[in-house]
């Protein structure tokens, strides 16, 4: 049992590290695109790792399935939100600036 | 109750207070709205800490979700100059970034004297309130009575039993308030009817794909929540708002929903939940029982039926809030025809 | 001393302070939207008090009556806010006013 | 009729108008007025039946959902509720009859007026609910239903001034109900009940009860528009259309007044103090002077009538200091019954008179095309019936005998003198003088001889008649005090008058 708990702790800690890194990135990165990059890492990987960590603790198959489903929904929503923000920012930024940013 | 718990609670409470303060003192409307959304999310933590999953769900769906969408949509409107002056172009992209400070004539807290007086008054009131709350007895409530009657209520989840059976009258009126708010919004807009969205940007391909894919999943989840309400946190309101969210997303994706719906169907949709409750209430009266009393052997089934009707109606009404405010007739409200019935109403 | 404070008491006290903040915001803020947000904060504080009262005695389950009251309250408050938003938007479109101050 | 069936009447009083509202909403626009008037007639009939049953058998209680307090919600009707229900029923019926031809006029049928009938019938249901509900939280929901439908009715025309006044009204109403709900939450925390009777039994001395009741009181005072919390009323009531103004001024502010009264004498009688009673009286006195003075200054008739509402509400609050006094036994305080009846009579008489006045002003405004005071010059010749209705309503507002307003003010005056609280008497008299001032200013204009005959727009006869009937009702209840008192005394909330000897030892 403690072996399983250890897995949970490791995965959840790893997830928390990603969340922390994502938050720091969100605050520290210079422009919207790199901030989005940091944010989506936190959402996708951080949440994913935490879900994996918690999967060791579930007692029924359906609960585990629900958690995976929630993760996949969060992935879909996150990537779309990111896409929408990025697209809006891209369309609103003057061309030269975008080029500078991508270079 | 460990020290860690206490520290966590105190941090959450301080965060709530700071966010509320910043929401109200921010000079920019956008800032205010963002702080308010953050406040709502922190509230969700508080609900979870207080073991109130039903409230957390309702608040997330209705308080943060529905009102959040309406608020953001309103920010968009207030960011544009009003169209009382004929020369302004409504959909010019430049006009979107207009500086929307909350009040240009004066800051929020208008003068030093007023702020000091108000501050002192607030501190005093806060002291009185907190002291009075502190004096409340440490125990009590109607838990025992609810537990005792739970088996006769037809459902197993106590909150649903209170909402749909013990205090079903409140819930009936609450569905009525939603209907009433829709009538009020019609009055504010000056006409009864919908038109297509004024949203100028078509969504990207990814978004439309996602929304189309997600809609069935969301409808399924709504049905699940509705069914779950019998046993666990969930129920008509949460399910209804999820249905509304489907509608709002589809509308944002440019799929017209309201503009082609016949007026009769709109009217039926708005009154369906309120009416179903009422019909069961009247049937009970005719059967020489109390208003809204359910036959005890069928209570569970009747509740499910009423809840389903309420969920559909709540979803429809909440979606109608958004669709109406977002309608083109609405947003190009023109000064000189104020109060006149407009010919452009498609559903009349 | 700190060990005697239960978590519901912390939240109940916060509710009292939030109520004052919301009230102050309602009176002091000029813009319609911020007044509407202030009423939301006001409402939230009341709901917070009710839910923390429900959490006082953990029996089999928390007191369901305040929970039901809060859910009802949330729906009612949001309906009222939606109506207020509709009015504020229409006033803005018709007259360009966003506060009560610039009264002609 | 057995007890169960007659207690079901209480539920009918709420269900019937709601049913009518839903039917009216689903019907095509042209049939709505007919459905509305039929519902109004049915509701008034049910109200009369309820009052009759209560007068015959005493108070009725209906346990909604069959659960009963404390877990469920009860409806409760006694003499006091029946008096207010009856006033609502009669005013509501005649305003409905007036509204049908009113909204048929093309210049009034703007904006979303097709929604008048559903909104008004739901408002009616919530008014009945306010008078019947015995549950503090259910009363909050009723307050919100009432507030939202009242604001929606006030902005029906969609004119910008109405919209601004409506938003102000809505925000004030929301703030008021939140203060009320905060108080209810604290009461629930203290006594673990919401039913008025159970709460009343659990009330004790203590800080939390005082704070809770203060919050409830302030919330309701905002909704009743008592000076200085009346800031929202003149705008909202004067920019609404005539039948709506009548409903708002005559009925809606009375519902929250009723609730204050009910809580003061029935529930919180153990925690009110003499000082609190005097404070409410002082607010009332300030309202009388301020409202009547403002009414005197207005040039627009609708604004004048709206400000007059602020003043007349003040009279109702003189009831509180007069019934909250220190005494050893009831025989020592013979004025209690006078004060009590006077305050309630004022609410009822003002309901009829103010409805009549707004309806009459509506007729003037429709005929002349403006509600400026000077535009009514010489109207008596052309609109004698409406001028007469206005005069009757004015007589009751001033308090001239024989009228409902006279009985009310006379009783309050008598109570003020016998109780030794003579300081309310000059306020009552000054208020009457100011009221006489603005009423006669309008009448003088209307009766002024004119050389030129103004071209008037024809006004449907029904509108004139309904205004006159309501004006006459304001007078007639002055003759019918006995029946009124008999009904009011049924299970009188006032049998055990406010107990300030307990309250006094704070």
PDB file of N, CA and C in Angstrom, chain D residues 19-99:
ATOM      1  N   UNK D  19     -51.174  31.315 -12.563  1.00  0.00           N
ATOM      2  CA  UNK D  19     -51.772  30.603 -13.699  1.00  0.00           C
ATOM      3  C   UNK D  19     -52.222  31.602 -14.755  1.00  0.00           C
ATOM      4  N   UNK D  20     -52.896  32.655 -14.289  1.00  0.00           N
ATOM      5  CA  UNK D  20     -53.356  33.672 -15.226  1.00  0.00           C
ATOM      6  C   UNK D  20     -52.193  34.303 -15.971  1.00  0.00           C
ATOM      7  N   UNK D  21     -51.092  34.549 -15.251  1.00  0.00           N
ATOM      8  CA  UNK D  21     -49.933  35.184 -15.889  1.00  0.00           C
ATOM      9  C   UNK D  21     -49.374  34.292 -16.982  1.00  0.00           C
ATOM     10  N   UNK D  22     -49.251  32.986 -16.682  1.00  0.00           N
ATOM     11  CA  UNK D  22     -48.687  32.077 -17.678  1.00  0.00           C
ATOM     12  C   UNK D  22     -49.616  31.971 -18.884  1.00  0.00           C
ATOM     13  N   UNK D  23     -50.924  31.872 -18.620  1.00  0.00           N
ATOM     14  CA  UNK D  23     -51.873  31.785 -19.733  1.00  0.00           C
ATOM     15  C   UNK D  23     -51.802  33.056 -20.567  1.00  0.00           C
ATOM     16  N   UNK D  24     -51.774  34.198 -19.875  1.00  0.00           N
ATOM     17  CA  UNK D  24     -51.720  35.468 -20.614  1.00  0.00           C
ATOM     18  C   UNK D  24     -50.457  35.542 -21.460  1.00  0.00           C
ATOM     19  N   UNK D  25     -49.349  35.038 -20.926  1.00  0.00           N
ATOM     20  CA  UNK D  25     -48.094  35.098 -21.682  1.00  0.00           C
ATOM     21  C   UNK D  25     -48.160  34.206 -22.908  1.00  0.00           C
ATOM     22  N   UNK D  26     -48.835  33.055 -22.776  1.00  0.00           N
ATOM     23  CA  UNK D  26     -48.882  32.122 -23.894  1.00  0.00           C
ATOM     24  C   UNK D  26     -49.897  32.556 -24.946  1.00  0.00           C
ATOM     25  N   UNK D  27     -50.905  33.327 -24.541  1.00  0.00           N
ATOM     26  CA  UNK D  27     -51.935  33.763 -25.493  1.00  0.00           C
ATOM     27  C   UNK D  27     -51.373  34.820 -26.436  1.00  0.00           C
ATOM     28  N   UNK D  28     -52.006  34.970 -27.612  1.00  0.00           N
ATOM     29  CA  UNK D  28     -51.633  36.081 -28.475  1.00  0.00           C
ATOM     30  C   UNK D  28     -51.917  37.418 -27.785  1.00  0.00           C
ATOM     31  N   UNK D  29     -51.175  38.444 -28.197  1.00  0.00           N
ATOM     32  CA  UNK D  29     -51.203  39.726 -27.490  1.00  0.00           C
ATOM     33  C   UNK D  29     -52.617  40.287 -27.364  1.00  0.00           C
ATOM     34  N   UNK D  30     -53.443  40.103 -28.398  1.00  0.00           N
ATOM     35  CA  UNK D  30     -54.743  40.776 -28.382  1.00  0.00           C
ATOM     36  C   UNK D  30     -55.707  40.174 -27.354  1.00  0.00           C
ATOM     37  N   UNK D  31     -55.444  38.920 -26.928  1.00  0.00           N
ATOM     38  CA  UNK D  31     -56.349  38.283 -25.968  1.00  0.00           C
ATOM     39  C   UNK D  31     -55.900  38.456 -24.531  1.00  0.00           C
ATOM     40  N   UNK D  32     -54.700  39.047 -24.351  1.00  0.00           N
ATOM     41  CA  UNK D  32     -54.118  39.054 -23.011  1.00  0.00           C
ATOM     42  C   UNK D  32     -54.931  39.871 -22.014  1.00  0.00           C
ATOM     43  N   UNK D  33     -55.433  41.024 -22.470  1.00  0.00           N
ATOM     44  CA  UNK D  33     -56.146  41.886 -21.530  1.00  0.00           C
ATOM     45  C   UNK D  33     -57.369  41.166 -20.977  1.00  0.00           C
ATOM     46  N   UNK D  34     -58.090  40.458 -21.855  1.00  0.00           N
ATOM     47  CA  UNK D  34     -59.276  39.733 -21.404  1.00  0.00           C
ATOM     48  C   UNK D  34     -58.902  38.673 -20.378  1.00  0.00           C
ATOM     49  N   UNK D  35     -57.857  37.890 -20.704  1.00  0.00           N
ATOM     50  CA  UNK D  35     -57.417  36.863 -19.761  1.00  0.00           C
ATOM     51  C   UNK D  35     -57.003  37.502 -18.448  1.00  0.00           C
ATOM     52  N   UNK D  36     -56.334  38.654 -18.550  1.00  0.00           N
ATOM     53  CA  UNK D  36     -55.869  39.330 -17.347  1.00  0.00           C
ATOM     54  C   UNK D  36     -57.019  39.774 -16.470  1.00  0.00           C
ATOM     55  N   UNK D  37     -58.044  40.363 -17.086  1.00  0.00           N
ATOM     56  CA  UNK D  37     -59.157  40.860 -16.278  1.00  0.00           C
ATOM     57  C   UNK D  37     -59.925  39.703 -15.651  1.00  0.00           C
ATOM     58  N   UNK D  38     -60.069  38.597 -16.421  1.00  0.00           N
ATOM     59  CA  UNK D  38     -60.743  37.429 -15.851  1.00  0.00           C
ATOM     60  C   UNK D  38     -59.971  36.910 -14.641  1.00  0.00           C
ATOM     61  N   UNK D  39     -58.646  36.824 -14.787  1.00  0.00           N
ATOM     62  CA  UNK D  39     -57.836  36.357 -13.658  1.00  0.00           C
ATOM     63  C   UNK D  39     -57.973  37.302 -12.484  1.00  0.00           C
ATOM     64  N   UNK D  40     -57.962  38.604 -12.775  1.00  0.00           N
ATOM     65  CA  UNK D  40     -58.076  39.584 -11.694  1.00  0.00           C
ATOM     66  C   UNK D  40     -59.381  39.382 -10.950  1.00  0.00           C
ATOM     67  N   UNK D  41     -60.464  39.165 -11.708  1.00  0.00           N
ATOM     68  CA  UNK D  41     -61.764  38.964 -11.064  1.00  0.00           C
ATOM     69  C   UNK D  41     -61.735  37.705 -10.209  1.00  0.00           C
ATOM     70  N   UNK D  42     -61.150  36.622 -10.748  1.00  0.00           N
ATOM     71  CA  UNK D  42     -61.098  35.370  -9.990  1.00  0.00           C
ATOM     72  C   UNK D  42     -60.279  35.553  -8.720  1.00  0.00           C
ATOM     73  N   UNK D  43     -59.151  36.251  -8.846  1.00  0.00           N
ATOM     74  CA  UNK D  43     -58.291  36.425  -7.677  1.00  0.00           C
ATOM     75  C   UNK D  43     -58.994  37.264  -6.621  1.00  0.00           C
ATOM     76  N   UNK D  44     -59.671  38.319  -7.069  1.00  0.00           N
ATOM     77  CA  UNK D  44     -60.382  39.150  -6.100  1.00  0.00           C
ATOM     78  C   UNK D  44     -61.478  38.338  -5.413  1.00  0.00           C
ATOM     79  N   UNK D  45     -62.168  37.484  -6.181  1.00  0.00           N
ATOM     80  CA  UNK D  45     -63.208  36.647  -5.581  1.00  0.00           C
ATOM     81  C   UNK D  45     -62.599  35.717  -4.545  1.00  0.00           C
ATOM     82  N   UNK D  46     -61.445  35.111  -4.885  1.00  0.00           N
ATOM     83  CA  UNK D  46     -60.795  34.210  -3.924  1.00  0.00           C
ATOM     84  C   UNK D  46     -60.370  34.980  -2.681  1.00  0.00           C
ATOM     85  N   UNK D  47     -59.911  36.235  -2.891  1.00  0.00           N
ATOM     86  CA  UNK D  47     -59.517  37.053  -1.747  1.00  0.00           C
ATOM     87  C   UNK D  47     -60.706  37.298  -0.827  1.00  0.00           C
ATOM     88  N   UNK D  48     -61.844  37.642  -1.457  1.00  0.00           N
ATOM     89  CA  UNK D  48     -63.043  37.909  -0.659  1.00  0.00           C
ATOM     90  C   UNK D  48     -63.449  36.663   0.103  1.00  0.00           C
ATOM     91  N   UNK D  49     -63.386  35.505  -0.583  1.00  0.00           N
ATOM     92  CA  UNK D  49     -63.760  34.257   0.090  1.00  0.00           C
ATOM     93  C   UNK D  49     -62.841  33.995   1.266  1.00  0.00           C
ATOM     94  N   UNK D  50     -61.546  34.231   1.080  1.00  0.00           N
ATOM     95  CA  UNK D  50     -60.601  34.004   2.173  1.00  0.00           C
ATOM     96  C   UNK D  50     -60.934  34.899   3.359  1.00  0.00           C
ATOM     97  N   UNK D  51     -61.151  36.187   3.056  1.00  0.00           N
ATOM     98  CA  UNK D  51     -61.439  37.125   4.147  1.00  0.00           C
ATOM     99  C   UNK D  51     -62.705  36.692   4.888  1.00  0.00           C
ATOM    100  N   UNK D  52     -63.683  36.217   4.110  1.00  0.00           N
ATOM    101  CA  UNK D  52     -64.945  35.783   4.721  1.00  0.00           C
ATOM    102  C   UNK D  52     -64.713  34.591   5.626  1.00  0.00           C
ATOM    103  N   UNK D  53     -63.947  33.598   5.140  1.00  0.00           N
ATOM    104  CA  UNK D  53     -63.678  32.415   5.959  1.00  0.00           C
ATOM    105  C   UNK D  53     -62.904  32.780   7.213  1.00  0.00           C
ATOM    106  N   UNK D  54     -61.919  33.672   7.048  1.00  0.00           N
ATOM    107  CA  UNK D  54     -61.105  34.046   8.210  1.00  0.00           C
ATOM    108  C   UNK D  54     -61.964  34.786   9.226  1.00  0.00           C
ATOM    109  N   UNK D  55     -62.840  35.661   8.720  1.00  0.00           N
ATOM    110  CA  UNK D  55     -63.711  36.386   9.649  1.00  0.00           C
ATOM    111  C   UNK D  55     -64.621  35.414  10.391  1.00  0.00           C
ATOM    112  N   UNK D  56     -65.051  34.343   9.693  1.00  0.00           N
ATOM    113  CA  UNK D  56     -65.975  33.400  10.318  1.00  0.00           C
ATOM    114  C   UNK D  56     -65.265  32.409  11.230  1.00  0.00           C
ATOM    115  N   UNK D  57     -64.138  31.818  10.774  1.00  0.00           N
ATOM    116  CA  UNK D  57     -63.530  30.706  11.518  1.00  0.00           C
ATOM    117  C   UNK D  57     -62.215  31.040  12.181  1.00  0.00           C
ATOM    118  N   UNK D  58     -61.729  32.250  12.065  1.00  0.00           N
ATOM    119  CA  UNK D  58     -60.428  32.542  12.647  1.00  0.00           C
ATOM    120  C   UNK D  58     -59.291  32.266  11.675  1.00  0.00           C
ATOM    121  N   UNK D  59     -58.083  32.363  12.191  1.00  0.00           N
ATOM    122  CA  UNK D  59     -56.898  32.295  11.324  1.00  0.00           C
ATOM    123  C   UNK D  59     -56.779  30.940  10.634  1.00  0.00           C
ATOM    124  N   UNK D  60     -56.206  30.948   9.436  1.00  0.00           N
ATOM    125  CA  UNK D  60     -56.010  29.728   8.662  1.00  0.00           C
ATOM    126  C   UNK D  60     -54.530  29.505   8.433  1.00  0.00           C
ATOM    127  N   UNK D  61     -54.159  28.229   8.384  1.00  0.00           N
ATOM    128  CA  UNK D  61     -52.772  27.874   8.108  1.00  0.00           C
ATOM    129  C   UNK D  61     -52.760  26.788   7.049  1.00  0.00           C
ATOM    130  N   UNK D  62     -51.867  26.904   6.072  1.00  0.00           N
ATOM    131  CA  UNK D  62     -51.777  25.907   5.002  1.00  0.00           C
ATOM    132  C   UNK D  62     -50.329  25.458   4.903  1.00  0.00           C
ATOM    133  N   UNK D  63     -50.093  24.173   5.110  1.00  0.00           N
ATOM    134  CA  UNK D  63     -48.723  23.657   5.065  1.00  0.00           C
ATOM    135  C   UNK D  63     -48.394  23.246   3.631  1.00  0.00           C
ATOM    136  N   UNK D  64     -47.609  24.045   2.950  1.00  0.00           N
ATOM    137  CA  UNK D  64     -47.279  23.759   1.547  1.00  0.00           C
ATOM    138  C   UNK D  64     -46.488  22.462   1.451  1.00  0.00           C
ATOM    139  N   UNK D  65     -46.840  21.641   0.462  1.00  0.00           N
ATOM    140  CA  UNK D  65     -46.146  20.375   0.292  1.00  0.00           C
ATOM    141  C   UNK D  65     -46.517  19.364   1.366  1.00  0.00           C
ATOM    142  N   UNK D  66     -47.395  19.757   2.301  1.00  0.00           N
ATOM    143  CA  UNK D  66     -47.831  18.824   3.321  1.00  0.00           C
ATOM    144  C   UNK D  66     -46.812  18.583   4.421  1.00  0.00           C
ATOM    145  N   UNK D  67     -45.738  19.349   4.485  1.00  0.00           N
ATOM    146  CA  UNK D  67     -44.699  19.072   5.477  1.00  0.00           C
ATOM    147  C   UNK D  67     -44.921  19.872   6.747  1.00  0.00           C
ATOM    148  N   UNK D  68     -45.171  21.146   6.589  1.00  0.00           N
ATOM    149  CA  UNK D  68     -45.367  21.965   7.778  1.00  0.00           C
ATOM    150  C   UNK D  68     -44.054  22.441   8.373  1.00  0.00           C
ATOM    151  N   UNK D  69     -44.140  23.536   9.137  1.00  0.00           N
ATOM    152  CA  UNK D  69     -42.951  24.078   9.769  1.00  0.00           C
ATOM    153  C   UNK D  69     -42.450  23.075  10.801  1.00  0.00           C
ATOM    154  N   UNK D  70     -41.176  23.041  11.153  1.00  0.00           N
ATOM    155  CA  UNK D  70     -40.110  23.939  10.708  1.00  0.00           C
ATOM    156  C   UNK D  70     -39.473  23.549   9.376  1.00  0.00           C
ATOM    157  N   UNK D  71     -39.675  22.299   8.915  1.00  0.00           N
ATOM    158  CA  UNK D  71     -38.959  21.878   7.717  1.00  0.00           C
ATOM    159  C   UNK D  71     -39.593  22.495   6.473  1.00  0.00           C
ATOM    160  N   UNK D  72     -40.909  22.524   6.422  1.00  0.00           N
ATOM    161  CA  UNK D  72     -41.598  23.037   5.241  1.00  0.00           C
ATOM    162  C   UNK D  72     -41.947  24.502   5.382  1.00  0.00           C
ATOM    163  N   UNK D  73     -42.778  24.970   4.445  1.00  0.00           N
ATOM    164  CA  UNK D  73     -43.175  26.381   4.442  1.00  0.00           C
ATOM    165  C   UNK D  73     -44.677  26.436   4.702  1.00  0.00           C
ATOM    166  N   UNK D  74     -45.098  27.339   5.575  1.00  0.00           N
ATOM    167  CA  UNK D  74     -46.525  27.496   5.844  1.00  0.00           C
ATOM    168  C   UNK D  74     -47.032  28.816   5.287  1.00  0.00           C
ATOM    169  N   UNK D  75     -48.284  28.801   4.850  1.00  0.00           N
ATOM    170  CA  UNK D  75     -48.978  30.051   4.574  1.00  0.00           C
ATOM    171  C   UNK D  75     -49.901  30.307   5.761  1.00  0.00           C
ATOM    172  N   UNK D  76     -50.059  31.560   6.133  1.00  0.00           N
ATOM    173  CA  UNK D  76     -50.835  31.863   7.329  1.00  0.00           C
ATOM    174  C   UNK D  76     -51.643  33.119   7.070  1.00  0.00           C
ATOM    175  N   UNK D  77     -52.936  33.065   7.355  1.00  0.00           N
ATOM    176  CA  UNK D  77     -53.773  34.249   7.163  1.00  0.00           C
ATOM    177  C   UNK D  77     -54.514  34.553   8.442  1.00  0.00           C
ATOM    178  N   UNK D  78     -54.369  35.785   8.947  1.00  0.00           N
ATOM    179  CA  UNK D  78     -55.206  36.232  10.046  1.00  0.00           C
ATOM    180  C   UNK D  78     -55.854  37.556   9.632  1.00  0.00           C
ATOM    181  N   UNK D  79     -56.441  38.253  10.581  1.00  0.00           N
ATOM    182  CA  UNK D  79     -57.151  39.486  10.235  1.00  0.00           C
ATOM    183  C   UNK D  79     -56.267  40.496   9.528  1.00  0.00           C
ATOM    184  N   UNK D  80     -55.058  40.686  10.060  1.00  0.00           N
ATOM    185  CA  UNK D  80     -54.159  41.681   9.483  1.00  0.00           C
ATOM    186  C   UNK D  80     -53.847  41.341   8.029  1.00  0.00           C
ATOM    187  N   UNK D  81     -53.515  40.061   7.749  1.00  0.00           N
ATOM    188  CA  UNK D  81     -53.211  39.715   6.358  1.00  0.00           C
ATOM    189  C   UNK D  81     -54.431  39.924   5.477  1.00  0.00           C
ATOM    190  N   UNK D  82     -55.621  39.574   6.020  1.00  0.00           N
ATOM    191  CA  UNK D  82     -56.827  39.686   5.193  1.00  0.00           C
ATOM    192  C   UNK D  82     -57.122  41.134   4.819  1.00  0.00           C
ATOM    193  N   UNK D  83     -56.893  42.061   5.753  1.00  0.00           N
ATOM    194  CA  UNK D  83     -57.135  43.468   5.450  1.00  0.00           C
ATOM    195  C   UNK D  83     -56.271  43.901   4.264  1.00  0.00           C
ATOM    196  N   UNK D  84     -54.991  43.536   4.317  1.00  0.00           N
ATOM    197  CA  UNK D  84     -54.102  43.920   3.209  1.00  0.00           C
ATOM    198  C   UNK D  84     -54.447  43.170   1.925  1.00  0.00           C
ATOM    199  N   UNK D  85     -54.822  41.892   2.070  1.00  0.00           N
ATOM    200  CA  UNK D  85     -55.209  41.116   0.885  1.00  0.00           C
ATOM    201  C   UNK D  85     -56.406  41.749   0.195  1.00  0.00           C
ATOM    202  N   UNK D  86     -57.384  42.156   1.013  1.00  0.00           N
ATOM    203  CA  UNK D  86     -58.601  42.741   0.447  1.00  0.00           C
ATOM    204  C   UNK D  86     -58.283  44.043  -0.283  1.00  0.00           C
ATOM    205  N   UNK D  87     -57.440  44.884   0.348  1.00  0.00           N
ATOM    206  CA  UNK D  87     -57.064  46.135  -0.305  1.00  0.00           C
ATOM    207  C   UNK D  87     -56.413  45.835  -1.655  1.00  0.00           C
ATOM    208  N   UNK D  88     -55.477  44.857  -1.659  1.00  0.00           N
ATOM    209  CA  UNK D  88     -54.814  44.500  -2.901  1.00  0.00           C
ATOM    210  C   UNK D  88     -55.818  43.997  -3.930  1.00  0.00           C
ATOM    211  N   UNK D  89     -56.754  43.177  -3.461  1.00  0.00           N
ATOM    212  CA  UNK D  89     -57.731  42.617  -4.383  1.00  0.00           C
ATOM    213  C   UNK D  89     -58.573  43.692  -5.046  1.00  0.00           C
ATOM    214  N   UNK D  90     -59.080  44.634  -4.244  1.00  0.00           N
ATOM    215  CA  UNK D  90     -59.977  45.658  -4.804  1.00  0.00           C
ATOM    216  C   UNK D  90     -59.197  46.612  -5.706  1.00  0.00           C
ATOM    217  N   UNK D  91     -58.073  47.133  -5.190  1.00  0.00           N
ATOM    218  CA  UNK D  91     -57.271  48.040  -6.028  1.00  0.00           C
ATOM    219  C   UNK D  91     -56.827  47.307  -7.291  1.00  0.00           C
ATOM    220  N   UNK D  92     -56.372  46.054  -7.113  1.00  0.00           N
ATOM    221  CA  UNK D  92     -55.872  45.295  -8.261  1.00  0.00           C
ATOM    222  C   UNK D  92     -56.945  45.115  -9.326  1.00  0.00           C
ATOM    223  N   UNK D  93     -58.169  44.798  -8.912  1.00  0.00           N
ATOM    224  CA  UNK D  93     -59.238  44.577  -9.887  1.00  0.00           C
ATOM    225  C   UNK D  93     -59.504  45.849 -10.692  1.00  0.00           C
ATOM    226  N   UNK D  94     -59.610  46.997  -9.988  1.00  0.00           N
ATOM    227  CA  UNK D  94     -59.955  48.213 -10.724  1.00  0.00           C
ATOM    228  C   UNK D  94     -58.800  48.713 -11.575  1.00  0.00           C
ATOM    229  N   UNK D  95     -57.581  48.548 -11.078  1.00  0.00           N
ATOM    230  CA  UNK D  95     -56.444  48.941 -11.912  1.00  0.00           C
ATOM    231  C   UNK D  95     -56.416  48.071 -13.177  1.00  0.00           C
ATOM    232  N   UNK D  96     -56.777  46.782 -13.032  1.00  0.00           N
ATOM    233  CA  UNK D  96     -56.801  45.918 -14.211  1.00  0.00           C
ATOM    234  C   UNK D  96     -57.827  46.411 -15.223  1.00  0.00           C
ATOM    235  N   UNK D  97     -59.007  46.777 -14.711  1.00  0.00           N
ATOM    236  CA  UNK D  97     -60.049  47.267 -15.610  1.00  0.00           C
ATOM    237  C   UNK D  97     -59.583  48.548 -16.320  1.00  0.00           C
ATOM    238  N   UNK D  98     -58.873  49.388 -15.577  1.00  0.00           N
ATOM    239  CA  UNK D  98     -58.348  50.642 -16.141  1.00  0.00           C
ATOM    240  C   UNK D  98     -57.278  50.360 -17.195  1.00  0.00           C
ATOM    241  N   UNK D  99     -56.452  49.321 -16.911  1.00  0.00           N
ATOM    242  CA  UNK D  99     -55.285  49.083 -17.764  1.00  0.00           C
ATOM    243  C   UNK D  99     -55.686  48.649 -19.172  1.00  0.00           C
TER     244      UNK D  99
END
